[in-house]
């Protein structure tokens, strides 16, 4: 069974019907949906080349330059920036439209409850959807929503108590990139760092090796490339890695992202864990 653990439903880029068709073509059984993050951004030309360069900078000797580029993607006024061009960033995630899709296709979609503690109380938002069919965990983005990880303390406690995984996209700062805070405060919390724990990558992998409940997803055609993909699986083992796309952003199609997994020299049981079994274990309370 193939399960995409990380997909933002943005119908201005890909409709539900198109997504269902893509799933059928690539034998993807289920997709974990996340509300849309920002108005559609199309990467072309110099911007596309810069995005391709970013993870290589973050993994190499020019890490500081990579962090500057990484941080430049969100502006001081809370917008997305691509080398100067600005786009709206949605600071109040809309879980309601996602619920309609999940209930219409209960055998195809799961849902991540997206919260931003700067725009609304996260526990209240999670309680609104908790227990409703298909909702399996909480999604957070302290980087683009620009808040300290510590603001998630209460909702992380709720997740730990209820057995819900928490999916996080880390920032690069001391507060919005504090990957130790929640696992240390809530040892029973199942936490997934998105995109192989960008922007810290190896630093988080070293930490996650020693923590039973710290995982990563392998999503994004922007933040990931083959060296990172192979490196994180080697560092953490297949049992701590979840397949995802981050679609439809960055042209992260199911075929494109699955091809990366199939290119790797993995045993069948390792591939099975990454492509779906780990996700099912994670959402089982």
PDB file of C-alpha atoms in Angstrom:
ATOM      1  CA  UNK A   1       0.000   0.000   0.000  1.00  0.00           C
ATOM      2  CA  UNK A   2       1.303   3.457  -0.966  1.00  0.00           C
ATOM      3  CA  UNK A   3       0.292   6.424   1.208  1.00  0.00           C
ATOM      4  CA  UNK A   4       1.321  10.002   0.531  1.00  0.00           C
ATOM      5  CA  UNK A   5       1.714  11.483   4.018  1.00  0.00           C
ATOM      6  CA  UNK A   6       2.073  15.130   2.965  1.00  0.00           C
ATOM      7  CA  UNK A   7      -0.038  16.835   0.289  1.00  0.00           C
ATOM      8  CA  UNK A   8      -1.563  20.339   0.298  1.00  0.00           C
ATOM      9  CA  UNK A   9      -4.977  20.475  -1.359  1.00  0.00           C
ATOM     10  CA  UNK A  10      -4.801  23.494  -3.670  1.00  0.00           C
ATOM     11  CA  UNK A  11      -7.420  23.102  -6.385  1.00  0.00           C
ATOM     12  CA  UNK A  12      -6.169  26.133  -8.307  1.00  0.00           C
ATOM     13  CA  UNK A  13      -3.195  23.913  -9.148  1.00  0.00           C
ATOM     14  CA  UNK A  14      -4.693  20.415  -9.005  1.00  0.00           C
ATOM     15  CA  UNK A  15      -8.371  19.564  -8.530  1.00  0.00           C
ATOM     16  CA  UNK A  16      -9.589  16.697  -6.373  1.00  0.00           C
ATOM     17  CA  UNK A  17     -10.565  14.755  -9.490  1.00  0.00           C
ATOM     18  CA  UNK A  18      -7.095  15.262 -10.978  1.00  0.00           C
ATOM     19  CA  UNK A  19      -5.504  14.114  -7.732  1.00  0.00           C
ATOM     20  CA  UNK A  20      -7.686  11.003  -7.643  1.00  0.00           C
ATOM     21  CA  UNK A  21      -6.671  10.258 -11.226  1.00  0.00           C
ATOM     22  CA  UNK A  22      -3.013  10.678 -10.384  1.00  0.00           C
ATOM     23  CA  UNK A  23      -3.420   8.355  -7.406  1.00  0.00           C
ATOM     24  CA  UNK A  24      -5.012   5.685  -9.568  1.00  0.00           C
ATOM     25  CA  UNK A  25      -2.300   5.924 -12.218  1.00  0.00           C
ATOM     26  CA  UNK A  26       0.452   5.484  -9.637  1.00  0.00           C
ATOM     27  CA  UNK A  27      -1.242   2.947  -7.332  1.00  0.00           C
ATOM     28  CA  UNK A  28      -1.401   5.400  -4.422  1.00  0.00           C
ATOM     29  CA  UNK A  29      -4.057   4.151  -2.015  1.00  0.00           C
ATOM     30  CA  UNK A  30      -4.435   7.115   0.350  1.00  0.00           C
ATOM     31  CA  UNK A  31      -3.229  10.710   0.695  1.00  0.00           C
ATOM     32  CA  UNK A  32      -2.800  12.763   3.872  1.00  0.00           C
ATOM     33  CA  UNK A  33      -4.295  16.137   2.972  1.00  0.00           C
ATOM     34  CA  UNK A  34      -3.167  19.480   4.415  1.00  0.00           C
ATOM     35  CA  UNK A  35      -4.916  22.837   3.807  1.00  0.00           C
ATOM     36  CA  UNK A  36      -3.324  25.087   1.207  1.00  0.00           C
ATOM     37  CA  UNK A  37      -0.414  27.180   2.432  1.00  0.00           C
ATOM     38  CA  UNK A  38      -0.193  30.159   0.088  1.00  0.00           C
ATOM     39  CA  UNK A  39      -1.488  31.520  -3.173  1.00  0.00           C
ATOM     40  CA  UNK A  40      -0.089  29.486  -6.081  1.00  0.00           C
ATOM     41  CA  UNK A  41       3.580  30.087  -6.836  1.00  0.00           C
ATOM     42  CA  UNK A  42       5.030  28.940 -10.143  1.00  0.00           C
ATOM     43  CA  UNK A  43       8.779  28.362 -10.156  1.00  0.00           C
ATOM     44  CA  UNK A  44      10.432  29.108 -13.491  1.00  0.00           C
ATOM     45  CA  UNK A  45      13.716  30.434 -14.838  1.00  0.00           C
ATOM     46  CA  UNK A  46      16.145  31.875 -12.294  1.00  0.00           C
ATOM     47  CA  UNK A  47      13.707  31.236  -9.427  1.00  0.00           C
ATOM     48  CA  UNK A  48      13.535  27.533 -10.305  1.00  0.00           C
ATOM     49  CA  UNK A  49      17.345  27.332 -10.447  1.00  0.00           C
ATOM     50  CA  UNK A  50      17.613  29.022  -7.040  1.00  0.00           C
ATOM     51  CA  UNK A  51      15.128  26.594  -5.512  1.00  0.00           C
ATOM     52  CA  UNK A  52      17.065  23.634  -6.928  1.00  0.00           C
ATOM     53  CA  UNK A  53      20.253  25.032  -5.402  1.00  0.00           C
ATOM     54  CA  UNK A  54      18.819  25.610  -1.921  1.00  0.00           C
ATOM     55  CA  UNK A  55      19.066  22.090  -0.406  1.00  0.00           C
ATOM     56  CA  UNK A  56      22.561  21.638  -1.823  1.00  0.00           C
ATOM     57  CA  UNK A  57      23.668  24.825  -0.113  1.00  0.00           C
ATOM     58  CA  UNK A  58      22.076  23.749   3.168  1.00  0.00           C
ATOM     59  CA  UNK A  59      23.908  20.406   3.024  1.00  0.00           C
ATOM     60  CA  UNK A  60      27.276  21.808   1.963  1.00  0.00           C
ATOM     61  CA  UNK A  61      30.035  24.195   2.923  1.00  0.00           C
ATOM     62  CA  UNK A  62      27.941  27.213   1.943  1.00  0.00           C
ATOM     63  CA  UNK A  63      25.301  26.446   4.567  1.00  0.00           C
ATOM     64  CA  UNK A  64      25.123  30.063   5.776  1.00  0.00           C
ATOM     65  CA  UNK A  65      24.283  31.195   2.246  1.00  0.00           C
ATOM     66  CA  UNK A  66      21.659  28.464   2.096  1.00  0.00           C
ATOM     67  CA  UNK A  67      20.109  29.666   5.348  1.00  0.00           C
ATOM     68  CA  UNK A  68      19.974  33.218   3.994  1.00  0.00           C
ATOM     69  CA  UNK A  69      18.153  31.964   0.903  1.00  0.00           C
ATOM     70  CA  UNK A  70      15.866  29.766   3.014  1.00  0.00           C
ATOM     71  CA  UNK A  71      14.935  32.634   5.336  1.00  0.00           C
ATOM     72  CA  UNK A  72      14.361  34.987   2.409  1.00  0.00           C
ATOM     73  CA  UNK A  73      11.357  32.924   1.277  1.00  0.00           C
ATOM     74  CA  UNK A  74       9.177  34.631   3.897  1.00  0.00           C
ATOM     75  CA  UNK A  75       9.106  38.424   4.288  1.00  0.00           C
ATOM     76  CA  UNK A  76       8.826  40.569   7.410  1.00  0.00           C
ATOM     77  CA  UNK A  77       5.219  41.406   6.472  1.00  0.00           C
ATOM     78  CA  UNK A  78       4.271  37.732   6.340  1.00  0.00           C
ATOM     79  CA  UNK A  79       4.311  37.004   2.625  1.00  0.00           C
ATOM     80  CA  UNK A  80       6.077  34.455   0.453  1.00  0.00           C
ATOM     81  CA  UNK A  81       8.964  35.851  -1.557  1.00  0.00           C
ATOM     82  CA  UNK A  82      10.618  34.370  -4.636  1.00  0.00           C
ATOM     83  CA  UNK A  83      13.601  36.597  -5.327  1.00  0.00           C
ATOM     84  CA  UNK A  84      11.545  39.731  -4.763  1.00  0.00           C
ATOM     85  CA  UNK A  85       8.105  38.746  -6.065  1.00  0.00           C
ATOM     86  CA  UNK A  86       5.637  38.426  -3.201  1.00  0.00           C
ATOM     87  CA  UNK A  87       2.645  36.120  -2.746  1.00  0.00           C
ATOM     88  CA  UNK A  88      -0.018  35.854  -0.056  1.00  0.00           C
ATOM     89  CA  UNK A  89       0.692  33.454   2.775  1.00  0.00           C
ATOM     90  CA  UNK A  90      -2.401  32.084   4.520  1.00  0.00           C
ATOM     91  CA  UNK A  91      -1.943  32.676   8.238  1.00  0.00           C
ATOM     92  CA  UNK A  92      -5.311  31.238   9.291  1.00  0.00           C
ATOM     93  CA  UNK A  93      -5.436  27.682   7.914  1.00  0.00           C
ATOM     94  CA  UNK A  94      -8.839  26.546   6.634  1.00  0.00           C
ATOM     95  CA  UNK A  95      -9.549  22.999   7.726  1.00  0.00           C
ATOM     96  CA  UNK A  96     -13.262  23.208   6.883  1.00  0.00           C
ATOM     97  CA  UNK A  97     -12.949  22.859   3.099  1.00  0.00           C
ATOM     98  CA  UNK A  98     -10.664  19.888   3.635  1.00  0.00           C
ATOM     99  CA  UNK A  99     -13.270  18.149   5.784  1.00  0.00           C
ATOM    100  CA  UNK A 100     -15.773  18.244   2.942  1.00  0.00           C
ATOM    101  CA  UNK A 101     -13.323  16.429   0.666  1.00  0.00           C
ATOM    102  CA  UNK A 102     -12.358  13.869   3.305  1.00  0.00           C
ATOM    103  CA  UNK A 103     -15.977  13.011   4.076  1.00  0.00           C
ATOM    104  CA  UNK A 104     -16.781  12.762   0.346  1.00  0.00           C
ATOM    105  CA  UNK A 105     -13.873  10.326  -0.201  1.00  0.00           C
ATOM    106  CA  UNK A 106     -13.353   8.544   3.142  1.00  0.00           C
ATOM    107  CA  UNK A 107     -11.499   5.637   1.532  1.00  0.00           C
ATOM    108  CA  UNK A 108      -9.001   7.921  -0.235  1.00  0.00           C
ATOM    109  CA  UNK A 109      -8.056  10.781   2.066  1.00  0.00           C
ATOM    110  CA  UNK A 110      -6.827  11.455   5.567  1.00  0.00           C
ATOM    111  CA  UNK A 111      -6.590  14.954   7.021  1.00  0.00           C
ATOM    112  CA  UNK A 112      -3.978  16.858   8.991  1.00  0.00           C
ATOM    113  CA  UNK A 113      -5.502  19.551  11.241  1.00  0.00           C
ATOM    114  CA  UNK A 114      -3.450  22.640  10.356  1.00  0.00           C
ATOM    115  CA  UNK A 115      -3.003  25.098  13.233  1.00  0.00           C
ATOM    116  CA  UNK A 116      -1.278  28.448  13.697  1.00  0.00           C
ATOM    117  CA  UNK A 117      -1.107  29.510  17.363  1.00  0.00           C
ATOM    118  CA  UNK A 118      -0.658  33.143  16.287  1.00  0.00           C
ATOM    119  CA  UNK A 119      -4.060  33.233  14.551  1.00  0.00           C
ATOM    120  CA  UNK A 120      -6.252  30.989  16.751  1.00  0.00           C
ATOM    121  CA  UNK A 121      -6.025  28.747  19.784  1.00  0.00           C
ATOM    122  CA  UNK A 122      -4.605  25.481  18.393  1.00  0.00           C
ATOM    123  CA  UNK A 123      -6.240  23.189  20.962  1.00  0.00           C
ATOM    124  CA  UNK A 124      -9.675  24.646  20.239  1.00  0.00           C
ATOM    125  CA  UNK A 125      -9.115  24.101  16.506  1.00  0.00           C
ATOM    126  CA  UNK A 126      -7.949  20.520  17.001  1.00  0.00           C
ATOM    127  CA  UNK A 127     -10.862  19.725  19.317  1.00  0.00           C
ATOM    128  CA  UNK A 128     -13.186  20.946  16.566  1.00  0.00           C
ATOM    129  CA  UNK A 129     -12.050  18.139  14.246  1.00  0.00           C
ATOM    130  CA  UNK A 130     -10.723  15.478  16.613  1.00  0.00           C
ATOM    131  CA  UNK A 131     -12.747  12.276  16.416  1.00  0.00           C
ATOM    132  CA  UNK A 132     -14.288  13.148  13.057  1.00  0.00           C
ATOM    133  CA  UNK A 133     -13.696  10.472  10.444  1.00  0.00           C
ATOM    134  CA  UNK A 134     -10.416  10.764   8.570  1.00  0.00           C
ATOM    135  CA  UNK A 135      -8.601  13.337  10.733  1.00  0.00           C
ATOM    136  CA  UNK A 136      -5.378  11.737  11.902  1.00  0.00           C
ATOM    137  CA  UNK A 137      -2.942  14.378  13.184  1.00  0.00           C
ATOM    138  CA  UNK A 138      -1.851  17.998  13.515  1.00  0.00           C
ATOM    139  CA  UNK A 139       0.195  20.043  11.046  1.00  0.00           C
ATOM    140  CA  UNK A 140       2.302  23.064  12.075  1.00  0.00           C
ATOM    141  CA  UNK A 141       4.580  25.536  10.291  1.00  0.00           C
ATOM    142  CA  UNK A 142       6.573  27.625  12.788  1.00  0.00           C
ATOM    143  CA  UNK A 143       8.842  28.755   9.951  1.00  0.00           C
ATOM    144  CA  UNK A 144       6.475  30.521   7.566  1.00  0.00           C
ATOM    145  CA  UNK A 145       3.982  31.411  10.305  1.00  0.00           C
ATOM    146  CA  UNK A 146       6.929  32.743  12.324  1.00  0.00           C
ATOM    147  CA  UNK A 147       6.386  31.650  15.922  1.00  0.00           C
ATOM    148  CA  UNK A 148       8.387  29.855  18.618  1.00  0.00           C
ATOM    149  CA  UNK A 149       7.907  26.100  18.756  1.00  0.00           C
ATOM    150  CA  UNK A 150       7.102  26.598  22.459  1.00  0.00           C
ATOM    151  CA  UNK A 151       3.703  28.036  21.462  1.00  0.00           C
ATOM    152  CA  UNK A 152       2.752  24.488  20.428  1.00  0.00           C
ATOM    153  CA  UNK A 153       3.306  23.104  23.927  1.00  0.00           C
ATOM    154  CA  UNK A 154      -0.360  22.743  24.839  1.00  0.00           C
ATOM    155  CA  UNK A 155      -1.495  21.248  21.542  1.00  0.00           C
ATOM    156  CA  UNK A 156       1.498  18.893  21.603  1.00  0.00           C
ATOM    157  CA  UNK A 157       0.355  17.709  25.020  1.00  0.00           C
ATOM    158  CA  UNK A 158      -3.114  17.085  23.584  1.00  0.00           C
ATOM    159  CA  UNK A 159      -1.588  15.091  20.710  1.00  0.00           C
ATOM    160  CA  UNK A 160       0.570  13.043  23.079  1.00  0.00           C
ATOM    161  CA  UNK A 161      -2.443  12.217  25.238  1.00  0.00           C
ATOM    162  CA  UNK A 162      -4.640  11.226  22.285  1.00  0.00           C
ATOM    163  CA  UNK A 163      -1.934   9.438  20.278  1.00  0.00           C
ATOM    164  CA  UNK A 164      -2.050  11.917  17.395  1.00  0.00           C
ATOM    165  CA  UNK A 165       1.131  12.560  15.377  1.00  0.00           C
ATOM    166  CA  UNK A 166       2.294  16.149  14.940  1.00  0.00           C
ATOM    167  CA  UNK A 167       3.846  17.190  11.616  1.00  0.00           C
ATOM    168  CA  UNK A 168       6.165  20.223  11.690  1.00  0.00           C
ATOM    169  CA  UNK A 169       8.085  22.330   9.173  1.00  0.00           C
ATOM    170  CA  UNK A 170      11.013  23.781  11.098  1.00  0.00           C
ATOM    171  CA  UNK A 171      12.417  27.273  10.921  1.00  0.00           C
ATOM    172  CA  UNK A 172      16.105  28.064  11.117  1.00  0.00           C
ATOM    173  CA  UNK A 173      16.091  30.218  14.230  1.00  0.00           C
ATOM    174  CA  UNK A 174      16.690  29.314  17.853  1.00  0.00           C
ATOM    175  CA  UNK A 175      12.972  29.483  18.685  1.00  0.00           C
ATOM    176  CA  UNK A 176      11.125  28.562  15.476  1.00  0.00           C
ATOM    177  CA  UNK A 177      13.645  25.803  14.719  1.00  0.00           C
ATOM    178  CA  UNK A 178      13.865  24.253  18.189  1.00  0.00           C
ATOM    179  CA  UNK A 179      13.478  20.582  17.265  1.00  0.00           C
ATOM    180  CA  UNK A 180      14.313  19.427  20.792  1.00  0.00           C
ATOM    181  CA  UNK A 181      11.640  21.351  22.677  1.00  0.00           C
ATOM    182  CA  UNK A 182       8.527  19.238  22.060  1.00  0.00           C
ATOM    183  CA  UNK A 183      10.150  15.774  22.157  1.00  0.00           C
ATOM    184  CA  UNK A 184      11.820  16.660  25.463  1.00  0.00           C
ATOM    185  CA  UNK A 185       8.651  18.123  26.947  1.00  0.00           C
ATOM    186  CA  UNK A 186       6.404  15.331  25.673  1.00  0.00           C
ATOM    187  CA  UNK A 187       8.350  12.057  25.288  1.00  0.00           C
ATOM    188  CA  UNK A 188       5.212  10.202  24.161  1.00  0.00           C
ATOM    189  CA  UNK A 189       4.515  12.660  21.348  1.00  0.00           C
ATOM    190  CA  UNK A 190       4.930  11.224  17.863  1.00  0.00           C
ATOM    191  CA  UNK A 191       6.509  14.068  15.910  1.00  0.00           C
ATOM    192  CA  UNK A 192       7.352  14.149  12.191  1.00  0.00           C
ATOM    193  CA  UNK A 193       9.769  16.752  10.858  1.00  0.00           C
ATOM    194  CA  UNK A 194       8.795  17.618   7.292  1.00  0.00           C
ATOM    195  CA  UNK A 195      11.104  17.456   4.285  1.00  0.00           C
ATOM    196  CA  UNK A 196      13.793  15.388   6.054  1.00  0.00           C
ATOM    197  CA  UNK A 197      13.965  18.088   8.767  1.00  0.00           C
ATOM    198  CA  UNK A 198      14.911  21.020   6.533  1.00  0.00           C
ATOM    199  CA  UNK A 199      16.819  23.280   7.116  1.00  0.00           C
ATOM    200  CA  UNK A 200      18.886  21.464   9.748  1.00  0.00           C
ATOM    201  CA  UNK A 201      18.915  18.038   8.102  1.00  0.00           C
ATOM    202  CA  UNK A 202      21.880  16.095   9.596  1.00  0.00           C
ATOM    203  CA  UNK A 203      21.675  17.898  12.926  1.00  0.00           C
ATOM    204  CA  UNK A 204      18.115  16.673  13.437  1.00  0.00           C
ATOM    205  CA  UNK A 205      18.956  13.215  12.097  1.00  0.00           C
ATOM    206  CA  UNK A 206      21.596  12.838  14.804  1.00  0.00           C
ATOM    207  CA  UNK A 207      19.018  13.772  17.408  1.00  0.00           C
ATOM    208  CA  UNK A 208      16.253  11.586  15.949  1.00  0.00           C
ATOM    209  CA  UNK A 209      18.481   8.498  16.014  1.00  0.00           C
ATOM    210  CA  UNK A 210      18.173   8.482  19.795  1.00  0.00           C
ATOM    211  CA  UNK A 211      14.478   9.323  20.022  1.00  0.00           C
ATOM    212  CA  UNK A 212      11.942   6.567  19.407  1.00  0.00           C
ATOM    213  CA  UNK A 213       9.103   8.968  18.573  1.00  0.00           C
ATOM    214  CA  UNK A 214      10.893  11.367  16.212  1.00  0.00           C
ATOM    215  CA  UNK A 215      10.336  10.756  12.488  1.00  0.00           C
ATOM    216  CA  UNK A 216      10.781  12.559   9.165  1.00  0.00           C
ATOM    217  CA  UNK A 217       8.829  12.695   5.960  1.00  0.00           C
ATOM    218  CA  UNK A 218      10.537  12.601   2.573  1.00  0.00           C
ATOM    219  CA  UNK A 219       8.312  15.117   0.808  1.00  0.00           C
ATOM    220  CA  UNK A 220       9.138  18.087  -1.438  1.00  0.00           C
ATOM    221  CA  UNK A 221      10.739  18.403  -4.834  1.00  0.00           C
ATOM    222  CA  UNK A 222      12.275  21.665  -3.571  1.00  0.00           C
ATOM    223  CA  UNK A 223      13.825  20.774  -0.217  1.00  0.00           C
ATOM    224  CA  UNK A 224      14.910  17.260  -1.183  1.00  0.00           C
ATOM    225  CA  UNK A 225      17.266  15.709  -3.705  1.00  0.00           C
ATOM    226  CA  UNK A 226      18.691  12.203  -4.048  1.00  0.00           C
ATOM    227  CA  UNK A 227      21.675  12.734  -1.727  1.00  0.00           C
ATOM    228  CA  UNK A 228      19.415  13.935   1.098  1.00  0.00           C
ATOM    229  CA  UNK A 229      16.925  11.164   0.458  1.00  0.00           C
ATOM    230  CA  UNK A 230      19.571   8.437   0.618  1.00  0.00           C
ATOM    231  CA  UNK A 231      21.340  10.111   3.532  1.00  0.00           C
ATOM    232  CA  UNK A 232      18.345  10.389   5.823  1.00  0.00           C
ATOM    233  CA  UNK A 233      17.247   6.798   5.189  1.00  0.00           C
ATOM    234  CA  UNK A 234      20.768   5.581   5.904  1.00  0.00           C
ATOM    235  CA  UNK A 235      20.995   7.691   9.069  1.00  0.00           C
ATOM    236  CA  UNK A 236      17.594   6.913  10.580  1.00  0.00           C
ATOM    237  CA  UNK A 237      16.627   3.638   8.962  1.00  0.00           C
ATOM    238  CA  UNK A 238      13.589   3.030   6.799  1.00  0.00           C
ATOM    239  CA  UNK A 239      11.337   2.654   9.834  1.00  0.00           C
ATOM    240  CA  UNK A 240      11.576   6.371  10.659  1.00  0.00           C
ATOM    241  CA  UNK A 241      10.880   7.740   7.170  1.00  0.00           C
ATOM    242  CA  UNK A 242       7.496   8.440   5.566  1.00  0.00           C
ATOM    243  CA  UNK A 243       6.823   8.863   1.867  1.00  0.00           C
ATOM    244  CA  UNK A 244       5.238  12.170   0.891  1.00  0.00           C
ATOM    245  CA  UNK A 245       5.103  14.581  -2.024  1.00  0.00           C
ATOM    246  CA  UNK A 246       4.337  18.103  -0.717  1.00  0.00           C
ATOM    247  CA  UNK A 247       2.211  18.250  -3.841  1.00  0.00           C
ATOM    248  CA  UNK A 248       1.025  20.061  -5.743  1.00  0.00           C
ATOM    249  CA  UNK A 249       3.736  22.582  -4.864  1.00  0.00           C
ATOM    250  CA  UNK A 250       6.986  22.557  -6.814  1.00  0.00           C
ATOM    251  CA  UNK A 251       5.602  20.149  -9.422  1.00  0.00           C
ATOM    252  CA  UNK A 252       5.785  17.372  -6.835  1.00  0.00           C
ATOM    253  CA  UNK A 253       3.736  14.751  -8.692  1.00  0.00           C
ATOM    254  CA  UNK A 254       3.212  11.217  -7.453  1.00  0.00           C
ATOM    255  CA  UNK A 255       5.223   9.753 -10.331  1.00  0.00           C
ATOM    256  CA  UNK A 256       8.119  12.128  -9.835  1.00  0.00           C
ATOM    257  CA  UNK A 257       8.353  11.509  -6.102  1.00  0.00           C
ATOM    258  CA  UNK A 258       7.815   7.738  -6.308  1.00  0.00           C
ATOM    259  CA  UNK A 259      10.510   7.429  -8.949  1.00  0.00           C
ATOM    260  CA  UNK A 260      12.991   8.844  -6.439  1.00  0.00           C
ATOM    261  CA  UNK A 261      12.113   6.108  -3.946  1.00  0.00           C
ATOM    262  CA  UNK A 262      12.290   3.361  -6.560  1.00  0.00           C
ATOM    263  CA  UNK A 263      15.752   4.542  -7.665  1.00  0.00           C
ATOM    264  CA  UNK A 264      17.172   3.812  -4.232  1.00  0.00           C
ATOM    265  CA  UNK A 265      18.814   0.499  -3.398  1.00  0.00           C
ATOM    266  CA  UNK A 266      16.295  -0.636  -0.801  1.00  0.00           C
ATOM    267  CA  UNK A 267      15.115  -4.037   0.324  1.00  0.00           C
ATOM    268  CA  UNK A 268      11.439  -4.753  -0.324  1.00  0.00           C
ATOM    269  CA  UNK A 269      10.531  -4.510   3.360  1.00  0.00           C
ATOM    270  CA  UNK A 270      12.333  -1.146   3.654  1.00  0.00           C
ATOM    271  CA  UNK A 271      10.427   0.243   0.697  1.00  0.00           C
ATOM    272  CA  UNK A 272       7.133  -1.052   2.091  1.00  0.00           C
ATOM    273  CA  UNK A 273       7.777   0.700   5.405  1.00  0.00           C
ATOM    274  CA  UNK A 274       8.573   4.011   3.757  1.00  0.00           C
ATOM    275  CA  UNK A 275       5.724   3.914   1.256  1.00  0.00           C
ATOM    276  CA  UNK A 276       2.927   3.199   3.720  1.00  0.00           C
ATOM    277  CA  UNK A 277       3.455   0.879   6.638  1.00  0.00           C
ATOM    278  CA  UNK A 278       5.185   3.488   8.800  1.00  0.00           C
ATOM    279  CA  UNK A 279       2.340   5.928   8.258  1.00  0.00           C
ATOM    280  CA  UNK A 280      -0.276   3.383   9.275  1.00  0.00           C
ATOM    281  CA  UNK A 281       1.710   2.537  12.407  1.00  0.00           C
ATOM    282  CA  UNK A 282       2.049   6.230  13.206  1.00  0.00           C
ATOM    283  CA  UNK A 283      -1.679   6.982  13.103  1.00  0.00           C
ATOM    284  CA  UNK A 284      -2.583   3.945  15.168  1.00  0.00           C
ATOM    285  CA  UNK A 285      -3.112   5.250  18.708  1.00  0.00           C
TER     286      UNK A 285
END
